[in-house]
C-alpha angles and dihedrals in degrees: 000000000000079000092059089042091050092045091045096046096047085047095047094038094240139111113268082242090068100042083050090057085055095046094049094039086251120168127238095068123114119225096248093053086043093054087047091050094050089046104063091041083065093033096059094036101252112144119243118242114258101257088054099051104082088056117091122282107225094214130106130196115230106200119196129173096220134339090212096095105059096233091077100053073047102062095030082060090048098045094037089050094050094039089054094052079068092047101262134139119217111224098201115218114187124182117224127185108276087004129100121316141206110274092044081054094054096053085046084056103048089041083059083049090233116204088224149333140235129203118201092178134337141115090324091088102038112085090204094044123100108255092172093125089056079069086071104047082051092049094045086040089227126181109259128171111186120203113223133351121343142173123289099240095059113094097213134128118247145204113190142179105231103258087188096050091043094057088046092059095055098036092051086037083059112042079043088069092045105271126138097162094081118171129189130200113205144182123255124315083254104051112110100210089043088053085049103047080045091057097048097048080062103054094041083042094049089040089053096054095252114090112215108258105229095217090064084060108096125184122220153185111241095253125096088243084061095037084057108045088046094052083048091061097044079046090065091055098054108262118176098185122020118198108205123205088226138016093245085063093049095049082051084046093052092047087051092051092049089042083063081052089242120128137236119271098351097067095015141022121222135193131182140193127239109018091232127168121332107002104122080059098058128115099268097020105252121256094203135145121270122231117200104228106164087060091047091046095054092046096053087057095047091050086048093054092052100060090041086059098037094245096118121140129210090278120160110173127341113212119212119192122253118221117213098227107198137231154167094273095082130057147146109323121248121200113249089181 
């Protein structure tokens, strides 16, 4: 026991008399000190004594898909800086390939009594994918803050980058410079902000005068082996720009163009989403779309509060404006026919 004391005072920055008088409901502790307290008990997997249980954790679980594509340790920075400005401390959960899924986090989370959860990508926006475990934050009502498009069914509040705004802004970006070739490369079938980036190139296609040619439609994994292997194959059929649904695709899409010995932009025009790490450093310099993720991130956690605190509004999906940022992949279309 003097062991735990000792752990749980050197991790909340306190004497192991003060974290006793938490432990035993003793007065004499501020709340602060008190959350902290609390906190590093959580954070280092100790259990909370039974009269303390029912009280809120002050943990959230921060749920990614991957941290290899830099979007995602983006978006972990901005929601653990503004979580800890209440107080919270994000538990990062990241799927790897093999590893631990979803649904096994989400039993590790409710086992640590989380106050929330936040999802910056995952099943929820996948129609084909297993969204069972949703089922249990449901059940536990549980406060859940989920970070872009999602299926209808889910409950959850959202905050989401407009996937319809965002694929205007390239399409137009790109019959602007001359091209009517146009490729995308999407997510799954299945994939809700790739249905809705794939709704809006048509309209702004048909609108424009050139309906968009399905078969210059791929679908990809999200990884630069898949973005390339899916630009080879628009290339053959005689692209001139390619709009990818993530940065990683359109690096993949940059490497394809250079494989058919052709050059971006002069030969192809890329474009890119999210405008993550680095970008503005790649070989051409990335045009790519902007998501604001500081402003998504405060949110989430707002949204998050509010349901914590049981404030919440009757609020579906908040939709925050993308900006086309460009750069020196696109440029005026030249005709490969």
């Amino acid at each position: 026991m003097s062991h735990r004391l000792a752990e749980v005072a050197a991790r909340a920055g306190v004497s192991e008399a003060t974290v006793s008088r938490v432990l035993n409901r003793k007065p004499g502790v501020s709340e602060a000190t008190r959350s902290r307290v609390l906190t590093a008990l959580d954070v280092l997997g100790y259990e909370r004594p039974t009269k303390l249980r029912g009280e809120r954790a002050r943990l959230v679980g921060l749920v990614l898909p991957e941290l290899q594509n830099p979007i995602f340790p983006a978006f972990a920075e901005a929601l653990g800086a503004n979580l800890a400005q209440h107080g919270l401390t994000p538990v990062l959960c990241t799927q790897t390939a093999g590893g631990v899924q979803e649904p096994e986090y989400i039993d590790l989370l409710l086992e640590q009594h989380v106050a929330g959860v936040v999802f910056a990508g995952g099943n929820y926006n996948q129609g084909d994918a297993d969204h069972r475990h949703y089922d249990r934050l449901i059940h536990r009502k549980l406060p859940v803050v989920l970070i872009n498009a999602a299926i209808e069914r889910l409950p959850f509040p959202r905050v989401v980058c407009d996937d319809a705004s965002a694929m205007e802004q390239s399409m137009e970006h790109l019959l602007a410079l001359g091209h009517e070739r146009i490729g995308l490369v999407l997510g799954p079938r299945d994939h809700v902000p790739s249905e809705r980036k794939l709704a809006a190139a048509r309209q702004v296609a048909a609108a424009a005068g050139h309906p968009l040619d399905e078969e210059l439609v791929v679908r990809s994994l999200y990884s630069l082996q898949s973005g390339q292997a899916s630009a080879a194959r628009l290339l053959e059929h005689g692209v001139t720009g390619i709009v990818c649904a993530s940065d990683p695709l359109a690096l993949g899409a940059v490497r394809a163009v250079r494989r058919a010995r052709l050059s971006t932009p002069e030969d192809v025009s890329v474009i890119g989403y999210d405008d993550s790490a680095f970008m503005a450093v790649a070989d051409p310099p990335l045009t790519t779309i902007r998501q604001p993720i500081e402003a998504m991130a405060r949110a989430a956690v707002d949204f998050l509060m509010s349901q914590i605190d049981d404030t919440m509004g009757p609020v579906d999906e908040l939709l925050f404006e993308p900006e086309l940022v460009v750069r020196r992949s696109t440029g005026t279309a030249k005709s490969r026919l």
